[in-house]
Coordinates of C-alpha atoms and ligand atoms in Angstrom, one line a residue:
X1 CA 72.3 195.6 116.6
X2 CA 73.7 199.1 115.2
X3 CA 72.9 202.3 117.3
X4 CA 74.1 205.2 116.7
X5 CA 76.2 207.0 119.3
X6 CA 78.0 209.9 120.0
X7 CA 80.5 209.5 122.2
X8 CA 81.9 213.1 123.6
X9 CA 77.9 214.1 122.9
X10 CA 75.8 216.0 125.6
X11 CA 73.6 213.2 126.0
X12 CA 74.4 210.2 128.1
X13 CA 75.2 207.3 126.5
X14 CA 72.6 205.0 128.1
X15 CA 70.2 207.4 127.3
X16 CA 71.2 207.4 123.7
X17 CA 70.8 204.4 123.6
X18 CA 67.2 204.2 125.6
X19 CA 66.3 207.2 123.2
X20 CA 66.9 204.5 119.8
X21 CA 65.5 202.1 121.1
X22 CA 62.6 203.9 122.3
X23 CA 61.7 205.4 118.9
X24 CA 62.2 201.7 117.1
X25 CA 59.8 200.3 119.7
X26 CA 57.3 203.2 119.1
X27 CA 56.9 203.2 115.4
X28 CA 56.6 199.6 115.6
X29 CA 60.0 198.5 113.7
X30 CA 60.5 196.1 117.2
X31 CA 57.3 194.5 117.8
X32 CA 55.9 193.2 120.8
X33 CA 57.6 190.4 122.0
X34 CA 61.0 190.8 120.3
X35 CA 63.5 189.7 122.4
X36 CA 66.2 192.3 122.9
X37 CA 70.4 191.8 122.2
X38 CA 71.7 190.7 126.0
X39 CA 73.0 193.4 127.6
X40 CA 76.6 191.8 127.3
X41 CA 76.0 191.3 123.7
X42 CA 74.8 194.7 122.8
X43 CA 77.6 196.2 125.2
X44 CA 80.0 194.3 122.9
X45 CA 78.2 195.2 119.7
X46 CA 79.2 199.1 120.6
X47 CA 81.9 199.0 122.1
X48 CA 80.6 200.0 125.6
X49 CA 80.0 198.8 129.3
X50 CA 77.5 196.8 130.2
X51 CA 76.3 198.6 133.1
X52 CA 75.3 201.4 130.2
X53 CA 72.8 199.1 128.6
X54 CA 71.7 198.1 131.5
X55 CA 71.0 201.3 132.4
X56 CA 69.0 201.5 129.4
X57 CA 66.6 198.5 129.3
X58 CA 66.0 199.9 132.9
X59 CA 65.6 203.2 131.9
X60 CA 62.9 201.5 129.0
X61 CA 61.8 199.0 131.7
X62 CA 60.5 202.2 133.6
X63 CA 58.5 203.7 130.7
X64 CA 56.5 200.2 130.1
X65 CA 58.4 200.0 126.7
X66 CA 60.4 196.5 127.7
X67 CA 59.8 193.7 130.6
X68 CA 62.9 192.1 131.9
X69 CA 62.1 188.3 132.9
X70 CA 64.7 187.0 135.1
X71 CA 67.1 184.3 133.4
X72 CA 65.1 184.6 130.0
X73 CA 66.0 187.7 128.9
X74 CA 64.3 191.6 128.1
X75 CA 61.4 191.4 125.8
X76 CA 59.3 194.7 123.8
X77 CA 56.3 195.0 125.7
X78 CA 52.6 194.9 123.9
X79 CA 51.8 198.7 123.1
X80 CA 47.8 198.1 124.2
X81 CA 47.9 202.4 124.2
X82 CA 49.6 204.1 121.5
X83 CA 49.5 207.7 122.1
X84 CA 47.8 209.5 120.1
X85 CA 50.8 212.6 120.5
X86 CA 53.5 210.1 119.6
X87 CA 53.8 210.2 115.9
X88 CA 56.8 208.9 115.1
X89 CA 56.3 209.2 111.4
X90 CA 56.6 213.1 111.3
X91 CA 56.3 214.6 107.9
X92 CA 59.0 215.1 105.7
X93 CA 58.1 218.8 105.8
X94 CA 59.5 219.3 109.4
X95 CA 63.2 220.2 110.0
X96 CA 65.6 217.1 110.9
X97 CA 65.6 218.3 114.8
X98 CA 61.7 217.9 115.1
X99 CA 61.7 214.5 114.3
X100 CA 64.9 214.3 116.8
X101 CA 62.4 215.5 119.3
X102 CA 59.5 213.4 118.4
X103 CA 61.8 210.5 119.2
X104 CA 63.8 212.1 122.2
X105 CA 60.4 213.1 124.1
X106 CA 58.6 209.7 123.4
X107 CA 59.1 209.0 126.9
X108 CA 57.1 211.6 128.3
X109 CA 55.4 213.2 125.8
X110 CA 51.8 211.0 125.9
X111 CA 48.6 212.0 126.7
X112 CA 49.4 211.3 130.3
X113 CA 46.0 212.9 130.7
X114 CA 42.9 210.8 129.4
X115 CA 40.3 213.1 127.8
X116 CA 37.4 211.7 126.3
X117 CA 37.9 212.6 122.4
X118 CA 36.0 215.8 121.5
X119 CA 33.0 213.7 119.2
X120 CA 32.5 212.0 122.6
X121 CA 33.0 214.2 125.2
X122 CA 29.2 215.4 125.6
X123 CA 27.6 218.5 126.6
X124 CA 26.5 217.4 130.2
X125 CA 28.5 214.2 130.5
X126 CA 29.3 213.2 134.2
X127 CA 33.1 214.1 135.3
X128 CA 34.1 210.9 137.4
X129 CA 37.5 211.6 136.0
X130 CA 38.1 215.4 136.8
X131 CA 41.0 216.2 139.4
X132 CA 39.6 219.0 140.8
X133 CA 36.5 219.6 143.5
X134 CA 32.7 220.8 141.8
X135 CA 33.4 224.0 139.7
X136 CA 30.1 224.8 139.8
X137 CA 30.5 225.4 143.7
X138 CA 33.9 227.6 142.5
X139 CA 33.1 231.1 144.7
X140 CA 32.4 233.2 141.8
X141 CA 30.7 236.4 143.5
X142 CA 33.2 236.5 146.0
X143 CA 36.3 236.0 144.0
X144 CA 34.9 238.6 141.3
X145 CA 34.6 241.3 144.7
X146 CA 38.1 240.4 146.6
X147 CA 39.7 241.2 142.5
X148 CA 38.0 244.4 142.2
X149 CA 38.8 245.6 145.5
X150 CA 42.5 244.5 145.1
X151 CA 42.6 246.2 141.9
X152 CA 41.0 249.6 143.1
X153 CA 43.4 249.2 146.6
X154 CA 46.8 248.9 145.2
X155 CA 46.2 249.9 141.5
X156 CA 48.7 249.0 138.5
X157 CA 51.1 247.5 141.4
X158 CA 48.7 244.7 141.3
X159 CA 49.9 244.5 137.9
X160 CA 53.6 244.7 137.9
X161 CA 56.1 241.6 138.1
X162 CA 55.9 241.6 142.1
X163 CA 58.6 239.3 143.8
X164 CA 59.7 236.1 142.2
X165 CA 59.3 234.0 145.4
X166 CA 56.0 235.4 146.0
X167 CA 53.2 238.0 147.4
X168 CA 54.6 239.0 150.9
X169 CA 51.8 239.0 152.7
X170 CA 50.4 236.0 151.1
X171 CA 53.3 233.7 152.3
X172 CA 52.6 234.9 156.0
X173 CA 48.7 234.2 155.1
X174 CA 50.2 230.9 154.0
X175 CA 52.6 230.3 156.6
X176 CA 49.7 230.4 159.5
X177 CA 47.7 228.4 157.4
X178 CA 50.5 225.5 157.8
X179 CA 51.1 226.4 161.6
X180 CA 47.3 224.3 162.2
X181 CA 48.7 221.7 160.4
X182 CA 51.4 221.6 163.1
X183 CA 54.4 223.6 160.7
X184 CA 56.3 226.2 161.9
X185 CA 57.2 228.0 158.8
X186 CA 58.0 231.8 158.5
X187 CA 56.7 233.9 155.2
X188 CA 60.9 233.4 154.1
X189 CA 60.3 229.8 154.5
X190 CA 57.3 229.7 151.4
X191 CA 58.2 230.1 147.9
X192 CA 54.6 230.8 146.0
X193 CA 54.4 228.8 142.5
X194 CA 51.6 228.6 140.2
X195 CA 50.1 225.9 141.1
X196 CA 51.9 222.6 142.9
X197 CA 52.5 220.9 139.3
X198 CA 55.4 223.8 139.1
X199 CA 56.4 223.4 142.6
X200 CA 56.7 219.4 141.5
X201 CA 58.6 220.5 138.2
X202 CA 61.0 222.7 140.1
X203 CA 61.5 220.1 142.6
X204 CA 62.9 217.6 140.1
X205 CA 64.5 219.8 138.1
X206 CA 66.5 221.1 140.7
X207 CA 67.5 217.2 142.2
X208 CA 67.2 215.0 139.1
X209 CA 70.2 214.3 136.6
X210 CA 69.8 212.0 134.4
X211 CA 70.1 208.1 135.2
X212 CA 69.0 209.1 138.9
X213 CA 66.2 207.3 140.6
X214 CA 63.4 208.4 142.3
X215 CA 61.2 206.7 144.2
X216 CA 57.5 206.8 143.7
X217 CA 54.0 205.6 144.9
X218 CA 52.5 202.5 143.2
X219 CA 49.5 203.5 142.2
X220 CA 50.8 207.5 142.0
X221 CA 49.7 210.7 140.5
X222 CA 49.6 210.3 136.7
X223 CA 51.0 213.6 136.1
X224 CA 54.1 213.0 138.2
X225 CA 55.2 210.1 136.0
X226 CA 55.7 212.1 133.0
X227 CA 57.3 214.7 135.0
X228 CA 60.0 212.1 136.1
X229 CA 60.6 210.7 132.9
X230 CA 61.4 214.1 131.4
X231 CA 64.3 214.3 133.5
X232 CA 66.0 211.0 132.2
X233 CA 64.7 209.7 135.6
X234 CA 65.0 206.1 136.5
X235 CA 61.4 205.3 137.8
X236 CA 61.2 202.9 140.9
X237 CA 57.9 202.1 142.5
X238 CA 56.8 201.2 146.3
X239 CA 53.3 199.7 146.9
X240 CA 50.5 201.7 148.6
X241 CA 48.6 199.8 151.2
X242 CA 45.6 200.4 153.8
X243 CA 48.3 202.5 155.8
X244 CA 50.2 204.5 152.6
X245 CA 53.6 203.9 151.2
X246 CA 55.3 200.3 152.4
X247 CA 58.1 200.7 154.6
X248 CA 59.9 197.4 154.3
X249 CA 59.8 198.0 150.7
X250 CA 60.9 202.0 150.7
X251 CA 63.8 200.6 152.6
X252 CA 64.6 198.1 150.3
X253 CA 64.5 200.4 147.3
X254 CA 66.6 203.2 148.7
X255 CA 69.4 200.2 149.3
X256 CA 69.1 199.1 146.5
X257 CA 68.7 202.0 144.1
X258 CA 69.9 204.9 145.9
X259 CA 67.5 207.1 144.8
X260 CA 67.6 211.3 145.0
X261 CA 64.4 211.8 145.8
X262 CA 61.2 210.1 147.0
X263 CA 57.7 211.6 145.5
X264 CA 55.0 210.5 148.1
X265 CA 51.3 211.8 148.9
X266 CA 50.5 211.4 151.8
X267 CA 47.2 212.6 152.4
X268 CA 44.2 211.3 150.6
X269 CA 46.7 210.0 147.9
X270 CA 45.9 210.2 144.3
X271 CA 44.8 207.9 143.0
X272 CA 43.7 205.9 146.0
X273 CA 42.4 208.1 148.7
X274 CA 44.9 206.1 151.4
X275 CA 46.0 209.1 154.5
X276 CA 49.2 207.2 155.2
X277 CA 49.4 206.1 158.9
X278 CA 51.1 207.8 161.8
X279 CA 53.6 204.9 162.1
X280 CA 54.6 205.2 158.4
X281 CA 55.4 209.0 158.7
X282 CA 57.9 208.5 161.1
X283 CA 58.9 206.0 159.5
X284 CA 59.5 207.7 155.9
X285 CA 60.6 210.6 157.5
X286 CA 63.2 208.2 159.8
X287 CA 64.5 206.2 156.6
X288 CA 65.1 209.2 154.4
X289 CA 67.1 210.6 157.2
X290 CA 69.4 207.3 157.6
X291 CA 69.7 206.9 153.6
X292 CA 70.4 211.1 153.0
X293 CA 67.2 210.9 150.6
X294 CA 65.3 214.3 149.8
X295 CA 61.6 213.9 150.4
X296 CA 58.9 216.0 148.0
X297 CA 55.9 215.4 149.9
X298 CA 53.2 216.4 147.9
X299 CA 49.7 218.0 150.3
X300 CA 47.2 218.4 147.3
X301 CA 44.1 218.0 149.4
X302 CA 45.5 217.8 152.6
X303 CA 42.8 220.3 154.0
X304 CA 39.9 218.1 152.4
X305 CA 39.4 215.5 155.6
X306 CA 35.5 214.7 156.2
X307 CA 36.4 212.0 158.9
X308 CA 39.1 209.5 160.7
X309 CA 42.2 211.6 163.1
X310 CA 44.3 214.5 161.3
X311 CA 48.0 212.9 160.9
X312 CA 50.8 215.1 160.8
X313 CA 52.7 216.3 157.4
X314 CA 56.2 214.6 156.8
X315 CA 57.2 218.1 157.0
X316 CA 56.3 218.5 161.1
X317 CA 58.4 215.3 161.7
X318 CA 61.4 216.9 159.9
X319 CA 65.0 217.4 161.6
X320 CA 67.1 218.1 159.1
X321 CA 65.5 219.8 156.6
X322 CA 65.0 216.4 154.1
X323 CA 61.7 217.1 153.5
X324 CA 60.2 219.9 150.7
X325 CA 56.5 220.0 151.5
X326 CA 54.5 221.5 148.4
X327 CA 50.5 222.2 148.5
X328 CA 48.0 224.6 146.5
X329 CA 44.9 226.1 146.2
X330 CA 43.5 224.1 143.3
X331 CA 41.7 221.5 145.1
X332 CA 40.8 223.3 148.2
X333 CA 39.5 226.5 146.0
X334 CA 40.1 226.4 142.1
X335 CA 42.8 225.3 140.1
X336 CA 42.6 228.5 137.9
X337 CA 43.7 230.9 140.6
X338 CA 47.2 228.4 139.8
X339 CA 48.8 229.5 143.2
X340 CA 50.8 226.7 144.9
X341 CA 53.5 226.9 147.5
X342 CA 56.7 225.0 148.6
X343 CA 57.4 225.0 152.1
X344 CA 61.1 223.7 152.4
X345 CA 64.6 224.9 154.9
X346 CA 68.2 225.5 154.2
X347 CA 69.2 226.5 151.0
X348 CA 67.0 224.3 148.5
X349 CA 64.4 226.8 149.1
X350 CA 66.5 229.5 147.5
X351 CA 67.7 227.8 144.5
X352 CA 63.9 226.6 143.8
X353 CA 63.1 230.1 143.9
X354 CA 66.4 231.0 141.4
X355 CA 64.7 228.1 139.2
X356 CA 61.8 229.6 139.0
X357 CA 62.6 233.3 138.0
X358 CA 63.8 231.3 135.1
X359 CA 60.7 229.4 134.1
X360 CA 58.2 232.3 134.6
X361 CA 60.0 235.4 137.1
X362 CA 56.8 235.2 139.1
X363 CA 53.2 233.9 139.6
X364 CA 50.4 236.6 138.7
X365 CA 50.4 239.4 141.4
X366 CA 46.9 240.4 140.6
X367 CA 45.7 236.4 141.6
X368 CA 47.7 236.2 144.2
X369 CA 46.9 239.9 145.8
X370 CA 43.0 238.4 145.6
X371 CA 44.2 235.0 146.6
X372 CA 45.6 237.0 150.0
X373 CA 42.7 239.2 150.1
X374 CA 40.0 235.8 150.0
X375 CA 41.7 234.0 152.8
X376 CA 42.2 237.3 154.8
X377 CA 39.0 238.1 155.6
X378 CA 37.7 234.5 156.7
X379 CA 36.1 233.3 153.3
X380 CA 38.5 230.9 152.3
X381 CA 37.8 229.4 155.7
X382 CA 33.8 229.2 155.3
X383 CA 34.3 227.9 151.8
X384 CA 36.4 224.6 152.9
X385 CA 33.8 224.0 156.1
X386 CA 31.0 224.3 153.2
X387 CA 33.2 221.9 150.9
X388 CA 34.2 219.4 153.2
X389 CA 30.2 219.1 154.2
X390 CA 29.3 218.9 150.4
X391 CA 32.1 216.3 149.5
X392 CA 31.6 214.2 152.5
X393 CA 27.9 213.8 151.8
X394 CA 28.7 213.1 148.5
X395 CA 31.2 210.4 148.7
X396 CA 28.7 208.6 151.0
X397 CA 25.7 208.9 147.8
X398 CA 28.8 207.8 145.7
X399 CA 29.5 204.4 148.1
X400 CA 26.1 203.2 148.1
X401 CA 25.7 203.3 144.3
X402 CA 28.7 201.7 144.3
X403 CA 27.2 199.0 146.2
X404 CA 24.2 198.8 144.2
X405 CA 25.0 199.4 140.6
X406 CA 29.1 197.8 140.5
X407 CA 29.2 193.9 139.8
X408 CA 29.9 191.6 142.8
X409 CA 33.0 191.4 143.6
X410 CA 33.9 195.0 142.8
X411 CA 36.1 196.6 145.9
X412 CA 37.2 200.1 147.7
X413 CA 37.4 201.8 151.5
X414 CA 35.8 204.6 151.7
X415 CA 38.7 207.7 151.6
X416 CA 38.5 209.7 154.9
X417 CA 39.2 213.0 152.7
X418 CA 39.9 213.5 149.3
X419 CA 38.5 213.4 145.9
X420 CA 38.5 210.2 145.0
X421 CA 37.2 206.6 145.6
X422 CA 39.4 204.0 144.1
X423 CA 37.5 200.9 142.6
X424 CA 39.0 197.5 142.2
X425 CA 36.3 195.7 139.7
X426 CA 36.6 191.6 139.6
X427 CA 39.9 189.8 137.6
X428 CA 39.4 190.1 133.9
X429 CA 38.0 193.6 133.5
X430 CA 40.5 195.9 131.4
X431 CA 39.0 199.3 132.6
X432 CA 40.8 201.8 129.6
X433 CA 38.4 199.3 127.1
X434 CA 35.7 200.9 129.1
X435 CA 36.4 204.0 128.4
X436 CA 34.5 204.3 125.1
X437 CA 31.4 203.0 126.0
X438 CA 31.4 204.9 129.1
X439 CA 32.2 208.4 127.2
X440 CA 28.9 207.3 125.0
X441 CA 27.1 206.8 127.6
X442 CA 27.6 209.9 129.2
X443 CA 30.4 209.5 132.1
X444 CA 34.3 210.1 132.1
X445 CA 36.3 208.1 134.5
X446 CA 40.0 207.8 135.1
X447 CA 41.2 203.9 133.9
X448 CA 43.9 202.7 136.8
X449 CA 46.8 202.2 134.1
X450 CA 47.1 206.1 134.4
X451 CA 49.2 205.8 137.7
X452 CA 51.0 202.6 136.9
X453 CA 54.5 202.9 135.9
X454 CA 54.0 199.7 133.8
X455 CA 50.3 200.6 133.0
X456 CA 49.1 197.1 133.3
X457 CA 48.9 196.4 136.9
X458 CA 46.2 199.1 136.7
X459 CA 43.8 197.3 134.5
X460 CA 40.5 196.6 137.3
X461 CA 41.3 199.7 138.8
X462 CA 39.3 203.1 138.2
X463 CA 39.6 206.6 139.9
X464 CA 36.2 208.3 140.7
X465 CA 35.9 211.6 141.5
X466 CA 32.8 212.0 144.3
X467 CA 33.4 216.1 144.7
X468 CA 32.8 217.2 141.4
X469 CA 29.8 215.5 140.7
X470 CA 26.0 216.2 142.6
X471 CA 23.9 213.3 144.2
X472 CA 22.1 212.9 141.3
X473 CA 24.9 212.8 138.6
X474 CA 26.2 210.0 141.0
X475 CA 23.5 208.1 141.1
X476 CA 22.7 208.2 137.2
X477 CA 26.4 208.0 136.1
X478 CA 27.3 205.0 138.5
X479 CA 24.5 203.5 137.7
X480 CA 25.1 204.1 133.5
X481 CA 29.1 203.1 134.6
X482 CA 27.4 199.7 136.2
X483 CA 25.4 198.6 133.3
X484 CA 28.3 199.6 130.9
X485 CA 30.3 197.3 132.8
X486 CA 27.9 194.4 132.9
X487 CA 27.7 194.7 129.0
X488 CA 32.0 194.6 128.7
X489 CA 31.6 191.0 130.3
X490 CA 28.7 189.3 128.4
Ligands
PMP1 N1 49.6 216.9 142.9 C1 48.5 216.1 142.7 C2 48.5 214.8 143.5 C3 47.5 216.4 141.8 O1 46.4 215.6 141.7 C4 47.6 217.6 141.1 C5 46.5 218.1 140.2 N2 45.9 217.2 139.3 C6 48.7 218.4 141.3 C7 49.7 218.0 142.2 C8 48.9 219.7 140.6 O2 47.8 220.6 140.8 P1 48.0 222.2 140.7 O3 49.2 222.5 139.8 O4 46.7 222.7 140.1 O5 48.3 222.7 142.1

């Protein structure tokens, strides 16, 4: 096989090579089940080390693209998803270096996110699939008054740059907020972002060359995937059980990949609602110390806990400063305020914040000033009791529907927080076929191959959001999801 490389290029040889590769499996001139050059034989064929292909089927492995069987040999996967944003064929009209791109950012540019198609996606169609809590409990009245008295108190200062590692008094706001959870942080200590997606960004930007690894949950947060891959990342996944991340299998992956980072969430993870057990905190916490491993602990709904004991954040077990915490607003308030934070010590925290001057010098003054001014004055605090009462209620109405409408055999724990319940439906089902007739229907759910690294092992899984939905919209749209189901199998 002929690639083409450049040898004293920018670009990583491997990932030249994963790049070529990529792009010939995409527009289909390697089919499914093509059995790849050896790695010795390709390495010959160019003129390079093995360890570089290798590096590259693994690199391919990681995306879904290729399956590596032991002793027989690395074969193209089937593409049962092509993404709709990976056109391969790019018009002739479009300079030489967009279709580069196109091919260069097929590994993470897919729609990660599943939205139903605009014909589909009906006026009052149920939101099983939405990442967010019930917008139509979003404080409206109150947000509109803490923004109009921030704007008449401090005037066009409101509207200036303000500080690049955030509102002042909203990182000490922010700092006792994580002092209940047990985190002795100082305002210096929080870096604001908008929203947690750019603390995640900044965090693996910062730690990620290309070719490292980085250990992630299996299932995980879809978004995070795509995130990884954009930074040449090689993608290694640990199981999530009853009690979070596995342990014995964490430890095995960081001897035998040596990963820069692990990406775990512990509470209420997304997608499967698991608060990791006290044991396996320590225990993360204790084996990224022995193996020198950062940490990005990821606290989206931390705050959203409707029953079971409140564990600790990685962050409070922290010795050596190994562990960046990052948390935001979105799920406990509204995802359009986009304020995040990253709670992190030593100097990490300080480049972060350098990183971030030069993706966008600051996160909006005027949201965060009302941000400050909400939580000040105790009505961030009445609006998670009145949200965690709502929710709970509701993922209760959600479990029995479950149990009524879903076919036999069909299996989830109730989350003790969260957003989400996390069905397994009987061997055989292929939830993303559902998707269609569920959209017609009337009700968006998120298919389990979203948070698979190798999108398969998802397939009788689906993601149900109970917080953004009311009693009776669960009870219709589960029941609707039920019957859609029934019809898949006859
Ligand atoms: N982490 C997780 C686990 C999430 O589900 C999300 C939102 N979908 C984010 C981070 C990012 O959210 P935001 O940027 O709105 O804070």
């Amino acid at each position: 096989m002929r690639i083409p490389l450049e040898r004293s290029g920018k670009v990583p040889l491997y990932a030249q090579i994963a790049n070529f590769l990529r792009a010939a499996i995409l527009s289909g001139k390697l089919p499914s089940q093509t059995r790849m050059p050896s790695a010795r034989r390709l390495a010959g064929d160019l003129g390079i080390s093995r360890m570089t292909v290798e590096a590259a089927y693994a690199a391919l492995e990681a995306e879904g693209l290729v399956r590596r069987e032991m002793g027989s040999g690395t074969f193209v996967m089937a593409r049962r998803h092509s993404p709709a944003s990976v056109r391969v064929n790019v018009p002739e009209i479009w300079p030489q270096w967009q279709h580069e791109l196109v091919a260069n950012c097929a590994s993470w540019h897919e729609g990660a996110m599943v939205d139903a198609p605009a014909p589909l996606r009906a006026e009052n169609a149920i939101a099983f699939g939405s990442g967010t809590g019930d917008a139509r409990r979003f404080p409206l009245a109150d947000f509109r008054t803490v923004m109009r008295s921030v704007l008449q108190r401090d005037g066009k200062e409101a509207l200036e740059y303000g500080e690049t590692c955030g509102y002042a008094p909203l990182r000490r706001t922010i700092s006792e907020l994580l002092s209940v959870h047990g985190l002795q942080a100082g305002a210096d200590d929080v870096l604001v972002t908008s929203g947690s997606q750019q603390g995640l960004a900044l965090v693996a930007q910062l730690l990620l060359r290309p070719g490292d690894s980085v250990v992630v949950e299996r299932p995980t947060y879809a978004a995070a995937l795509p995130l990884f891959r954009a930074m040449a990342a090689r993608i290694v996944d640990v199981p999530v059980d009853r009690e979070g991340m596995r342990v014995d299998l964490l430890d095995k992956a960081l001897q035998r990949y040596h990963p820069r980072l692990i990406y775990t969430i512990p509470n209420f993870q997304n997608p499967t609602g698991v608060c990791m057990s006290a044991g396996r905190r320590r225990s993360v916490v204790a084996l990224a110390e022995r193996y020198g491993v950062a940490v990005l602990e990821d606290d989206f709904v931390g705050d959203l806990r409707y029953g079971g004991r409140a564990q600790p954040p990685l962050k409070a077990l922290d010795r050596t400063g190994g562990i960046i915490y990052v948390s935001t607003f979105s799920k406990m308030l509204m995802p359009g305020v986009r304020v995040g934070f990253i709670h992190a010590d030593g100097p990490v925290l300080e480049l972060l914040a350098g990183l971030k001057r030069l993706t966008d010098l600051a996160t909006s003054s005027a949201l965060q000033r009302a941000l400050h001014r909400y939580v000040s004055i105790g009505r961030y605090d009445a609006h998670l009791r009145r949200a965690r009462r709502l929710y709970a209620t509701r993922r209760d109405t959600m479990a029995r529907a479950l149990e009524r409408y879903f076919p036999p055999g069909s299996e989830f724990d109730l989350a003790e927080g969260g957003l989400f319940l996390w069905v397994a439906l009987p061997r055989g089902y292929v939830t993303s076929e559902l998707l269609r007739p569920a959209w017609k229907a009337g009700v968006g759910f998120a298919p389990g191959e979203e948070f698979f690294v190798d999108r398969s092992s998802g397939d009788r899984f689906l993601r149900l959001n109970f917080a953004a939905v009311t009693p009776e919209e669960i009870e219709r749209g589960i029941r609707n999801l039920g019957r859609v189901i029934a019809e898949s199998s006859q």
